[in-house]
């Protein structure tokens, strides 16, 4: 990416904005409960009934009670819920017995018929779960008659589930002094402790072959964590804010941690294949409360978001035939904090459509290796990179651009010294283009530039005296290339024939002024049918902890605004720029009246420096962004019409030419009070004058700077050798320094 002459501004999208989901695994979603707090719904062996936990004062359930719901009922409503617990005390965690005629659940009713109190709010605001020591496990028939009591020891006994083969019950108990998993025979005999590590082990479920267990677990490790856990447990409390998913064999052997995501990962359930797990997690959340259902392979790979709608989705359970999924969610809520039970048809997605983090790493590692020496346009390293991309396209059986070659050659002249005409050299380069022909009437372009700075021969580095040092460009822009190649694999190898053709275009010459993308943009409409949009990926490898992703070009078509929200990954915070022009290759296509989108994770201290290396790339973030683009491109293919709109900035703001540089990296936050400075290039005018990253530029000489475009206007009026006062805000106070340009 080259920020030297092109910039744009963005406005932050609030996290509270309504999000419309894309839940490709769920079809025919049906709401089963209507009001109150409904959760932990589990299928009967024949899949015709559910047992669930309900609090709903309108039906007399003032404290969690167990209800039965017959799924054969038409037009299911609240009146179809039948109470099968005693209606006294508090109950939790019901599950069908193998005969389908009995249910087990935990209840406090024998100790006290009143509802036990919830934990009092703490001054530190910590969220806690009560571990009621009065809970014991009971069996009841479907009319609510208790037929057996399984536990009768002091302390907490709850969270009981039954193995599919009908041999065992596993439950959580404090009978050993800690919250551990225990197993007993289906008749309650032969108790066996399964877990022994300090921490809360609970919410266990069997695999469909009855050979494994999956469960949630907290594992306090530091002295402070251990003390807090023990202190809370002594008060019959637990903090469920830091849990991971584990599996083990049903005898307690083979303990394995599956997730390492942080925060709360819980309510796991085996996928019908027993090769992956569904669970609820808020690991992605950066702003507020948000739980979504994910799937993950047993080896911890292929983490995939399943639900998107609402801010709470949990307790997934498959029917025994694997065709239905039941879960709890606060979508379609009638009032705040209402949680209902939903059922959906489960749809298996094509495994070819899973983003491979390994593939992304392979591409970035090679393109950003010293072997390619920074991929300078026209260099041997750039040639190797283009051959690597071409080989990938060939292996995917994409069509070459002209039927013979994936390469598009182009040349341009470049002044190595802008002040000396004699310094001009001719650069010979090439784009790499692959075409997926779905025989559709419209075409979408997905592109990224693959060139970088080489050994700084073209003097675009932000590090002074860096000539001869390899600028590997892992983020800029091996990251974007890796995503394009992975998207090419996903679209070309999946079983779906999309309603659009896809052009996968890797450009060179971007760092010298969008040279490669200009070449293809000039002729793309002549070569491919009805080009409806272009998606540009540039510097998408450094997603920060707040998951801020800039999406540019949103104003270039009226359909984009809703589209980018619809497919947004959980926890992401979108920074939206409406302009069609910006610091990357999408500008070339916008200027040919093609709607564009531009994805970018932001500048950083390694931008255009030798330190932009592979180990600094956030591959988890890169994987999520790649999946986001896959959904966007699929969604765009389904849209009947994507009209082009000229953006206001492009109509009113011409990009000025200027003869000097200040040596700053501007922020892309929209501000009318000055230009935030994200970075300062060493030994350039701003740095030499004492301007720092974080300062807000408000004036160059007598020219006021309000935002990025007025900054460029001001800079265009400055000549080389001028010495002017430059005013910045630092810590809210104006400071003026003399800058020699």
XYZ file of C-alpha atoms in Angstrom:
741
model
C 0.000 0.000 0.000
C 1.253 3.460 -0.858
C 0.041 6.366 1.278
C 2.322 8.989 -0.250
C -0.291 10.589 -2.554
C -3.668 9.058 -1.765
C -5.726 8.990 1.396
C -9.307 8.776 2.545
C -11.420 9.322 5.651
C -13.721 7.031 7.563
C -16.475 7.147 10.144
C -16.742 4.572 12.887
C -19.721 2.288 12.881
C -21.147 1.877 16.380
C -21.086 -1.619 17.781
C -24.705 -1.258 18.797
C -25.951 -1.075 15.198
C -28.403 -3.776 14.208
C -26.657 -6.704 12.594
C -28.325 -9.016 10.095
C -26.894 -12.465 10.082
C -25.722 -15.033 7.612
C -26.236 -18.446 9.235
C -25.480 -20.861 6.429
C -25.683 -24.008 8.599
C -29.166 -23.216 9.864
C -32.296 -23.438 7.747
C -35.983 -23.105 8.590
C -35.334 -21.594 12.020
C -38.453 -21.889 14.200
C -39.136 -20.218 17.536
C -40.440 -22.700 20.126
C -40.895 -20.580 23.270
C -42.413 -17.154 23.726
C -41.350 -15.092 26.711
C -39.321 -15.596 29.848
C -35.958 -17.309 30.135
C -35.847 -20.612 28.251
C -32.671 -22.628 27.892
C -30.953 -26.023 27.871
C -33.387 -27.759 25.550
C -32.465 -31.372 24.750
C -34.015 -33.909 22.387
C -35.682 -37.174 23.322
C -34.065 -40.249 21.714
C -36.704 -40.285 18.957
C -36.325 -36.519 18.328
C -40.049 -35.876 18.871
C -39.863 -34.129 22.251
C -37.721 -31.617 24.091
C -37.000 -31.221 27.758
C -36.020 -27.692 28.735
C -35.466 -25.327 31.638
C -37.937 -22.444 31.942
C -38.442 -19.347 34.037
C -41.625 -17.564 32.961
C -43.927 -15.990 35.579
C -46.791 -15.838 33.066
C -47.099 -19.649 33.277
C -46.294 -19.870 36.994
C -42.623 -20.708 36.563
C -41.169 -18.096 38.916
C -38.001 -20.143 39.458
C -36.230 -22.417 36.957
C -38.379 -25.502 36.325
C -38.243 -28.398 33.854
C -40.850 -28.560 31.104
C -41.657 -30.970 28.306
C -42.468 -29.833 24.772
C -44.030 -32.130 22.181
C -42.583 -31.155 18.783
C -45.453 -32.882 16.954
C -47.776 -30.067 17.994
C -48.801 -27.675 15.244
C -48.404 -23.943 15.826
C -46.432 -24.450 19.026
C -47.140 -21.895 21.730
C -46.517 -21.378 25.446
C -49.585 -23.474 26.325
C -47.821 -26.522 24.865
C -45.202 -26.480 27.653
C -45.932 -29.201 30.235
C -44.344 -29.050 33.683
C -42.519 -32.267 34.642
C -40.502 -31.061 37.652
C -42.159 -30.507 41.029
C -42.754 -26.787 40.574
C -40.873 -26.088 43.825
C -37.279 -25.206 44.583
C -34.970 -24.568 41.627
C -34.137 -27.088 38.908
C -31.490 -27.311 36.225
C -29.935 -29.476 33.525
C -32.522 -32.003 32.406
C -31.824 -34.877 30.019
C -33.786 -37.809 28.604
C -33.152 -41.331 29.800
C -32.592 -44.022 27.114
C -36.212 -45.191 27.171
C -37.490 -41.739 26.206
C -40.114 -42.084 28.950
C -38.106 -40.626 31.808
C -36.048 -37.488 32.389
C -33.256 -36.772 34.850
C -32.689 -33.320 36.290
C -31.202 -31.603 39.341
C -33.416 -29.923 41.918
C -33.285 -28.225 45.323
C -36.934 -28.959 46.178
C -36.235 -31.526 48.919
C -34.006 -29.145 50.880
C -36.372 -26.192 50.529
C -39.495 -25.728 48.445
C -38.747 -22.029 48.099
C -36.623 -20.721 45.284
C -33.028 -20.320 46.506
C -31.720 -16.797 46.263
C -29.417 -15.728 43.475
C -25.993 -14.314 44.417
C -26.093 -10.724 45.595
C -24.518 -8.170 43.238
C -20.854 -7.635 44.028
C -19.160 -4.291 44.369
C -16.601 -5.353 41.769
C -19.370 -6.203 39.285
C -18.052 -9.735 38.716
C -20.524 -12.119 37.097
C -20.984 -15.296 39.171
C -22.834 -18.586 38.952
C -24.318 -20.058 42.135
C -23.363 -23.648 42.955
C -26.342 -24.601 45.122
C -25.250 -27.322 47.516
C -28.898 -28.408 47.816
C -28.938 -29.723 44.232
C -29.437 -33.472 43.871
C -30.197 -35.514 40.771
C -33.636 -37.069 40.263
C -35.452 -39.152 37.671
C -39.073 -38.421 36.759
C -41.541 -39.794 34.259
C -43.097 -37.547 31.641
C -46.036 -36.855 33.934
C -43.715 -35.384 36.552
C -43.722 -38.288 39.016
C -40.288 -38.732 40.640
C -39.243 -42.343 40.200
C -35.700 -42.307 41.538
C -33.160 -40.181 43.406
C -29.629 -40.739 42.123
C -27.577 -38.650 44.576
C -27.842 -38.003 48.273
C -24.472 -36.666 49.386
C -23.625 -33.213 50.787
C -22.758 -30.601 48.192
C -23.587 -29.827 44.584
C -24.713 -32.666 42.279
C -26.086 -31.507 38.925
C -25.460 -31.197 35.169
C -26.256 -34.858 34.514
C -26.286 -36.348 31.006
C -26.777 -39.880 29.689
C -24.572 -41.740 27.217
C -26.241 -42.586 23.864
C -25.615 -46.301 24.474
C -27.567 -46.043 27.749
C -24.775 -47.319 29.988
C -23.617 -44.248 31.935
C -24.586 -40.981 33.541
C -21.947 -38.259 33.890
C -22.501 -35.306 36.209
C -20.678 -32.522 38.059
C -20.190 -32.772 41.823
C -18.359 -31.092 44.702
C -18.223 -34.333 46.719
C -14.418 -34.383 46.388
C -14.094 -30.756 47.520
C -13.832 -29.375 43.993
C -16.136 -29.141 40.972
C -15.244 -32.362 39.175
C -16.845 -34.699 36.649
C -18.118 -38.024 37.954
C -19.532 -41.078 36.218
C -22.047 -43.646 37.422
C -23.821 -46.570 35.823
C -27.292 -45.909 34.457
C -28.729 -47.361 37.685
C -26.674 -44.999 39.855
C -24.055 -47.542 40.934
C -20.257 -47.710 40.539
C -19.332 -44.051 41.068
C -16.048 -43.042 39.440
C -14.282 -39.657 39.537
C -13.132 -38.628 36.039
C -11.380 -35.250 36.474
C -8.909 -34.146 39.111
C -7.535 -30.750 38.078
C -8.339 -27.710 40.183
C -11.127 -25.733 38.567
C -14.709 -25.999 37.436
C -15.298 -29.058 35.221
C -18.891 -29.189 34.020
C -21.450 -29.158 31.250
C -20.289 -32.519 29.921
C -21.828 -34.356 26.954
C -21.072 -37.699 25.356
C -19.971 -38.233 21.786
C -22.508 -40.047 19.635
C -20.456 -43.249 19.807
C -20.384 -42.961 23.632
C -16.574 -43.139 23.684
C -15.688 -39.541 24.553
C -16.817 -36.631 26.682
C -16.657 -32.933 25.884
C -16.932 -30.380 28.680
C -16.110 -26.852 29.793
C -13.386 -26.229 32.317
C -11.734 -23.407 34.181
C -8.136 -24.071 35.125
C -6.847 -21.359 37.492
C -3.063 -21.319 37.316
C -1.657 -18.222 39.020
C -1.662 -17.813 42.785
C -4.241 -15.017 42.517
C -6.519 -17.077 40.249
C -6.297 -20.103 42.530
C -7.085 -18.032 45.609
C -10.062 -16.377 43.948
C -11.420 -19.722 42.736
C -11.122 -21.346 46.154
C -12.573 -18.326 47.959
C -15.595 -18.243 45.655
C -16.108 -22.001 45.856
C -16.164 -21.738 49.639
C -19.173 -19.430 49.149
C -20.720 -21.903 46.650
C -19.942 -19.570 43.777
C -17.932 -19.794 40.585
C -16.875 -17.137 38.054
C -17.631 -18.577 34.589
C -15.703 -15.919 32.694
C -12.607 -17.907 31.791
C -13.359 -21.395 30.524
C -12.043 -23.557 27.678
C -13.368 -26.681 25.960
C -11.802 -30.068 26.762
C -12.361 -33.663 25.676
C -11.413 -36.967 27.276
C -12.271 -40.642 27.098
C -15.229 -41.799 29.200
C -12.853 -43.390 31.739
C -11.108 -40.023 32.326
C -8.016 -40.816 30.243
C -6.835 -38.854 27.212
C -7.612 -35.386 28.582
C -7.142 -32.825 25.790
C -7.687 -29.078 25.642
C -9.479 -28.203 22.380
C -9.836 -24.418 22.576
C -7.354 -21.823 23.720
C -9.423 -18.759 22.932
C -9.704 -16.932 26.247
C -12.853 -15.634 27.913
C -15.863 -17.957 28.277
C -16.137 -21.020 26.034
C -18.921 -23.316 27.188
C -22.073 -25.388 26.396
C -20.199 -27.760 24.057
C -21.876 -30.546 22.101
C -20.468 -33.062 19.636
C -21.302 -32.695 15.962
C -23.000 -35.866 14.599
C -19.716 -36.891 12.970
C -17.962 -36.776 16.379
C -15.128 -35.045 14.508
C -15.969 -31.528 15.646
C -17.720 -29.683 18.452
C -20.274 -26.906 18.616
C -19.998 -24.519 21.569
C -20.859 -21.012 22.696
C -18.174 -18.364 23.134
C -17.593 -14.679 23.705
C -13.859 -14.872 22.883
C -14.410 -12.551 19.927
C -16.153 -9.845 21.915
C -14.396 -6.485 22.130
C -17.304 -4.272 23.109
C -19.925 -5.610 25.466
C -21.899 -8.778 25.884
C -21.903 -11.141 22.918
C -22.086 -14.954 22.766
C -22.161 -16.826 19.465
C -22.138 -20.515 18.584
C -18.988 -21.809 16.882
C -17.783 -25.135 15.574
C -14.227 -26.425 15.909
C -12.452 -29.609 14.848
C -11.194 -31.993 17.542
C -7.625 -30.937 16.779
C -8.499 -27.303 17.517
C -8.537 -26.220 13.864
C -11.224 -24.772 11.595
C -12.924 -22.530 14.120
C -16.108 -21.453 12.324
C -18.818 -19.049 13.392
C -22.287 -20.639 13.179
C -24.653 -17.979 14.559
C -24.594 -14.254 13.892
C -27.979 -12.882 14.949
C -28.500 -11.359 18.407
C -26.019 -11.146 21.256
C -26.692 -14.472 22.934
C -26.675 -17.912 21.328
C -25.844 -21.031 23.347
C -26.787 -24.595 24.339
C -26.618 -26.218 20.897
C -27.817 -29.838 20.744
C -28.296 -32.091 17.735
C -31.178 -34.490 17.321
C -30.015 -38.103 17.370
C -30.306 -38.349 13.579
C -28.191 -35.184 13.191
C -30.814 -33.435 11.083
C -31.980 -30.842 13.622
C -30.247 -28.399 15.933
C -31.935 -26.880 18.955
C -30.384 -23.858 20.695
C -31.193 -20.908 22.937
C -31.023 -17.321 21.738
C -32.243 -13.829 22.565
C -33.096 -13.127 18.913
C -36.705 -12.095 18.254
C -37.033 -11.186 21.935
C -40.213 -9.480 23.062
C -38.370 -7.630 25.808
C -34.855 -7.132 27.160
C -33.016 -10.216 28.462
C -35.636 -12.591 27.087
C -34.171 -15.905 25.937
C -36.085 -18.420 23.826
C -35.519 -21.859 22.372
C -35.211 -22.282 18.606
C -35.025 -25.312 16.344
C -33.495 -25.424 12.864
C -32.602 -27.836 10.124
C -28.859 -28.463 10.204
C -27.151 -27.954 6.847
C -23.632 -29.231 6.307
C -21.470 -26.747 4.445
C -18.889 -27.707 1.857
C -15.532 -28.371 3.550
C -13.835 -26.688 0.579
C -15.382 -23.455 1.838
C -13.455 -23.563 5.113
C -10.620 -21.040 5.129
C -7.305 -22.806 5.660
C -5.049 -20.862 7.999
C -2.250 -23.195 6.925
C -2.658 -22.078 3.298
C -2.581 -18.423 4.341
C 0.627 -18.966 6.307
C 2.217 -20.854 3.430
C 1.580 -17.989 1.000
C 2.631 -15.179 3.331
C 5.739 -17.066 4.473
C 6.943 -17.576 0.910
C 6.107 -14.144 -0.495
C 7.611 -12.407 2.547
C 10.739 -14.579 2.616
C 14.195 -13.180 2.006
C 14.380 -15.347 -1.118
C 12.061 -12.914 -2.923
C 14.000 -9.872 -1.661
C 10.971 -7.672 -1.147
C 9.188 -8.263 -4.494
C 10.182 -4.908 -6.023
C 8.269 -4.241 -9.223
C 10.380 -5.385 -12.168
C 12.801 -7.395 -10.031
C 13.687 -11.072 -10.046
C 11.876 -11.426 -6.722
C 8.700 -10.023 -8.236
C 9.030 -12.496 -11.113
C 9.318 -15.411 -8.666
C 6.237 -14.171 -6.843
C 4.248 -13.949 -10.071
C 5.306 -17.469 -11.048
C 4.207 -18.744 -7.629
C 0.785 -17.138 -8.098
C 0.493 -18.440 -11.667
C 1.288 -21.971 -10.506
C -1.448 -21.730 -7.865
C -3.973 -20.563 -10.472
C -3.024 -23.424 -12.772
C -3.425 -26.003 -10.000
C -6.937 -24.638 -9.371
C -7.722 -24.919 -13.095
C -8.612 -21.254 -13.412
C -8.714 -19.916 -16.955
C -5.765 -17.798 -18.103
C -6.703 -14.234 -19.032
C -6.089 -14.718 -22.752
C -6.457 -18.477 -22.961
C -2.700 -19.015 -22.830
C -1.042 -17.141 -19.963
C -2.024 -15.861 -16.544
C 0.338 -12.891 -17.033
C -0.550 -9.425 -18.239
C 2.615 -7.514 -19.111
C 2.913 -3.751 -18.757
C 5.644 -1.097 -18.618
C 5.940 2.360 -17.132
C 8.584 5.006 -16.545
C 9.594 5.877 -13.007
C 11.723 8.786 -11.802
C 14.002 7.532 -9.053
C 14.612 11.187 -8.156
C 11.500 13.348 -8.709
C 13.692 16.412 -9.182
C 15.866 14.931 -11.948
C 14.483 14.071 -15.373
C 17.557 11.974 -16.116
C 16.707 9.620 -13.246
C 13.764 8.047 -15.136
C 13.959 4.304 -15.726
C 11.622 1.912 -17.522
C 9.966 -0.717 -15.332
C 8.831 -3.967 -16.937
C 6.233 -5.777 -14.884
C 3.182 -8.016 -15.015
C -0.124 -8.679 -13.351
C -1.313 -12.233 -12.693
C -4.963 -12.931 -13.524
C -7.066 -16.086 -13.174
C -10.685 -16.462 -14.217
C -13.403 -18.679 -12.755
C -16.034 -18.938 -15.490
C -19.358 -19.940 -13.957
C -21.145 -19.119 -17.235
C -22.884 -16.345 -15.342
C -24.113 -13.027 -16.707
C -22.055 -10.940 -14.261
C -18.514 -10.834 -12.931
C -16.889 -9.879 -9.635
C -13.195 -8.988 -9.341
C -11.261 -9.897 -6.190
C -7.776 -8.399 -6.161
C -4.655 -7.435 -4.256
C -1.223 -6.113 -5.151
C 1.704 -8.502 -4.772
C 4.634 -6.094 -5.233
C 6.495 -4.364 -2.415
C 9.604 -2.233 -1.893
C 12.444 -4.655 -2.560
C 15.664 -3.230 -1.134
C 14.209 0.293 -1.282
C 15.498 0.917 -4.794
C 12.463 3.107 -5.535
C 12.835 5.052 -2.276
C 9.394 4.322 -0.791
C 10.650 3.123 2.596
C 9.606 4.955 5.767
C 12.936 4.040 7.396
C 15.842 6.347 6.626
C 19.095 4.829 5.419
C 17.363 1.531 4.637
C 18.713 1.118 1.104
C 19.967 -2.440 0.709
C 17.722 -3.818 3.456
C 15.037 -6.304 2.409
C 11.518 -4.978 2.875
C 9.594 -8.260 2.977
C 6.093 -6.771 3.074
C 4.283 -9.535 4.954
C 1.283 -7.345 5.725
C 1.846 -5.072 2.724
C 0.713 -7.030 0.846
C 1.488 -10.727 1.115
C -1.514 -10.807 3.456
C -3.908 -9.641 0.736
C -2.413 -12.018 -1.832
C -2.807 -14.976 0.525
C -6.492 -14.158 0.952
C -7.081 -13.839 -2.799
C -5.398 -17.194 -3.463
C -7.398 -18.853 -0.697
C -10.625 -17.356 -2.044
C -9.703 -18.618 -5.506
C -9.323 -22.109 -4.039
C -12.608 -21.924 -2.135
C -14.669 -20.697 -5.073
C -13.079 -22.982 -7.660
C -13.082 -26.177 -5.587
C -16.455 -25.962 -3.853
C -19.538 -27.781 -5.086
C -21.558 -24.619 -5.706
C -21.824 -22.880 -9.037
C -22.210 -19.267 -8.006
C -24.372 -16.772 -9.889
C -21.304 -14.740 -10.794
C -17.968 -15.296 -12.493
C -14.883 -14.360 -10.487
C -11.699 -12.676 -11.671
C -8.797 -13.158 -9.254
C -6.333 -10.369 -10.009
C -2.915 -9.877 -8.417
C -1.412 -6.525 -9.361
C 2.143 -5.263 -9.452
C 3.376 -1.684 -9.533
C 1.000 -0.578 -6.783
C 3.770 0.930 -4.687
C 4.794 3.122 -7.641
C 1.292 4.491 -8.204
C -1.320 1.798 -8.923
C 0.375 0.981 -12.222
C -0.791 -2.631 -12.550
C -4.404 -2.073 -11.539
C -4.663 0.846 -13.960
C -3.637 -1.521 -16.751
C -6.285 -4.149 -16.047
C -8.976 -1.567 -15.218
C -8.576 -0.078 -18.693
C -9.656 -3.289 -20.399
C -11.498 -5.396 -17.817
C -14.974 -4.497 -19.069
C -14.014 -5.667 -22.555
C -12.714 -9.049 -21.411
C -15.324 -10.165 -18.861
C -19.138 -10.027 -18.898
C -20.843 -7.296 -16.881
C -18.297 -6.432 -14.171
C -20.529 -5.518 -11.218
C -17.979 -4.894 -8.462
C -14.354 -5.099 -7.361
C -13.119 -6.124 -3.893
C -9.590 -4.976 -3.019
C -7.585 -6.510 -0.162
C -4.565 -4.495 0.926
C -2.829 -4.830 4.307
C -5.345 -7.118 6.031
C -2.817 -9.000 8.168
C -2.560 -6.870 11.291
C -6.029 -6.977 12.857
C -5.644 -5.343 16.273
C -7.031 -6.443 19.643
C -10.131 -4.289 19.117
C -10.695 -6.002 15.737
C -10.961 -2.712 13.838
C -11.431 -3.312 10.126
C -11.709 -0.485 7.624
C -14.105 -1.075 4.743
C -13.755 1.536 2.017
C -15.809 2.242 -1.085
C -19.101 1.658 0.731
C -20.685 4.674 -0.939
C -19.958 3.447 -4.467
C -23.155 1.374 -4.513
C -26.334 1.665 -2.432
C -26.344 -2.100 -1.767
C -22.982 -2.118 0.027
C -24.022 -0.503 3.313
C -26.353 -3.302 4.375
C -24.153 -5.979 2.810
C -21.024 -5.257 4.837
C -23.033 -5.359 8.087
C -24.857 -8.535 7.159
C -21.738 -10.682 6.964
C -19.612 -8.969 9.625
C -17.690 -11.472 11.790
C -18.558 -11.481 15.487
C -16.621 -8.937 17.515
C -15.407 -6.938 14.518
C -15.713 -3.160 14.620
C -16.126 -1.717 11.148
C -14.696 1.649 10.212
C -16.627 2.721 7.139
C -15.319 4.945 4.355
C -17.789 5.853 1.641
C -15.226 7.189 -0.843
C -14.356 5.316 -4.006
C -10.839 6.728 -4.101
C -8.252 5.610 -1.597
C -4.633 4.573 -1.130
C -4.840 1.339 -3.103
C -5.840 -0.440 -6.304
C -9.618 -0.183 -5.978
C -9.249 3.468 -7.035
C -8.349 2.351 -10.574
C -11.633 0.462 -10.907
C -13.740 3.153 -9.273
C -12.481 5.604 -11.883
C -13.908 3.236 -14.513
C -17.352 3.439 -12.843
C -17.132 0.049 -11.144
C -18.499 -0.245 -7.565
C -15.618 -1.063 -5.213
C -14.984 -2.313 -1.694
C -11.617 -1.975 0.044
C -10.594 -3.915 3.172
C -7.694 -2.757 5.332
C -6.634 -3.391 8.954
C -4.704 -0.146 9.403
C -1.229 1.308 9.446
C 1.359 0.283 12.004
C 4.925 1.033 13.036
C 6.300 -1.555 10.557
C 4.618 0.030 7.541
C 7.095 0.262 4.624
C 9.932 -0.873 6.856
C 12.170 -3.971 6.831
C 10.360 -5.153 9.982
C 7.090 -5.969 8.188
C 7.685 -9.706 8.598
C 5.603 -12.885 8.689
C 5.793 -13.433 12.442
C 3.935 -10.154 13.006
C 0.884 -11.174 10.981
C -2.313 -11.985 12.878
C -3.287 -15.146 10.996
C -6.451 -15.728 13.000
C -7.639 -12.259 12.031
C -6.550 -12.849 8.436
C -8.545 -16.077 8.343
C -11.671 -14.358 9.650
C -11.342 -11.524 7.130
C -10.902 -14.022 4.287
C -14.096 -15.792 5.364
C -15.832 -12.404 5.546
C -14.849 -11.648 1.953
C -16.029 -15.104 0.872
C -19.459 -14.353 2.327
C -19.462 -10.856 0.822
C -18.579 -12.165 -2.626
C -21.256 -14.860 -2.348
C -23.784 -12.287 -1.227
C -22.938 -9.917 -4.065
C -23.399 -12.740 -6.543
C -26.979 -13.132 -5.307
C -27.854 -9.444 -5.732
C -29.887 -8.750 -8.852
C -28.390 -5.324 -9.503
C -25.383 -3.443 -8.060
C -25.692 0.124 -9.347
C -22.634 2.394 -9.381
C -22.682 5.637 -7.412
C -20.124 8.414 -7.607
C -19.093 9.381 -4.110
C -19.206 12.978 -2.926
C -15.540 13.104 -2.083
C -14.512 11.907 -5.521
C -16.754 14.507 -7.152
C -15.539 17.417 -5.080
C -11.985 16.442 -4.274
C -9.357 16.061 -6.933
C -6.144 14.447 -5.756
C -3.570 17.274 -5.888
C -0.016 16.870 -7.029
C 2.646 17.951 -4.614
C 6.382 18.319 -4.710
C 7.283 17.733 -1.060
C 6.581 15.331 1.750
C 6.047 16.006 5.432
C 6.900 12.428 6.328
C 3.817 11.426 8.295
C 1.319 8.580 8.177
C -2.140 10.159 8.462
C -4.895 8.576 10.475
C -8.034 7.485 8.663
C -10.456 8.582 11.354
C -12.795 11.283 10.074
C -12.197 14.503 11.974
C -12.956 18.136 11.185
C -10.637 19.409 13.909
C -7.338 18.452 12.337
C -5.470 15.446 11.029
C -4.450 12.774 13.534
C -0.863 11.624 12.906
C -0.511 7.838 13.213
C 3.185 7.655 12.438
C 6.239 9.787 11.665
C 8.941 8.686 9.235
C 12.464 8.879 10.619
C 14.705 11.708 9.388
C 11.920 13.284 7.308
C 10.800 16.919 7.845
C 8.179 16.184 10.523
C 10.561 13.999 12.520
C 13.402 16.504 12.271
C 11.101 19.278 13.525
C 9.990 17.261 16.561
C 6.486 16.261 15.438
C 5.374 12.979 17.040
C 2.943 10.171 16.427
C -0.312 11.105 18.165
C -0.057 14.806 17.390
C -2.965 16.431 15.546
C -1.905 18.531 12.555
C -3.998 21.711 12.300
C -1.978 24.157 10.162
C 0.828 24.296 7.585
C 1.956 27.903 7.289
C -1.318 29.835 7.012
C -3.191 26.912 5.473
C -5.668 25.225 7.850
C -5.794 21.426 7.993
C -9.243 20.030 8.819
C -8.934 16.480 7.454
C -6.900 14.452 5.010
C -8.007 16.291 1.855
C -7.297 19.797 3.157
C -3.930 18.408 4.314
C -3.164 17.365 0.748
C -4.336 20.753 -0.560
C -2.021 22.523 1.891
C 0.910 20.292 1.034
C 0.442 20.859 -2.708
C 1.169 24.578 -2.198
C 4.573 23.961 -0.595
C 7.785 23.981 -2.629
C 10.974 22.103 -1.953
C 13.242 24.192 0.268
C 10.404 26.175 1.886
C 10.587 26.646 5.636
C 7.186 27.119 7.248
C 5.620 27.113 10.727
C 3.597 23.952 11.279
C 1.071 23.867 14.121
C -0.035 20.717 15.896
C -2.125 19.880 18.934
C -0.281 17.843 21.550
C -2.153 16.849 24.695
C -4.802 19.414 23.784
C -2.351 22.322 23.541
C -1.205 24.083 20.377
C 2.487 23.814 19.529
C 4.190 25.424 16.534
C 7.474 24.195 15.043
C 9.468 25.281 12.000
C 9.596 22.657 9.268
C 12.020 22.742 6.361
C 10.554 20.908 3.376
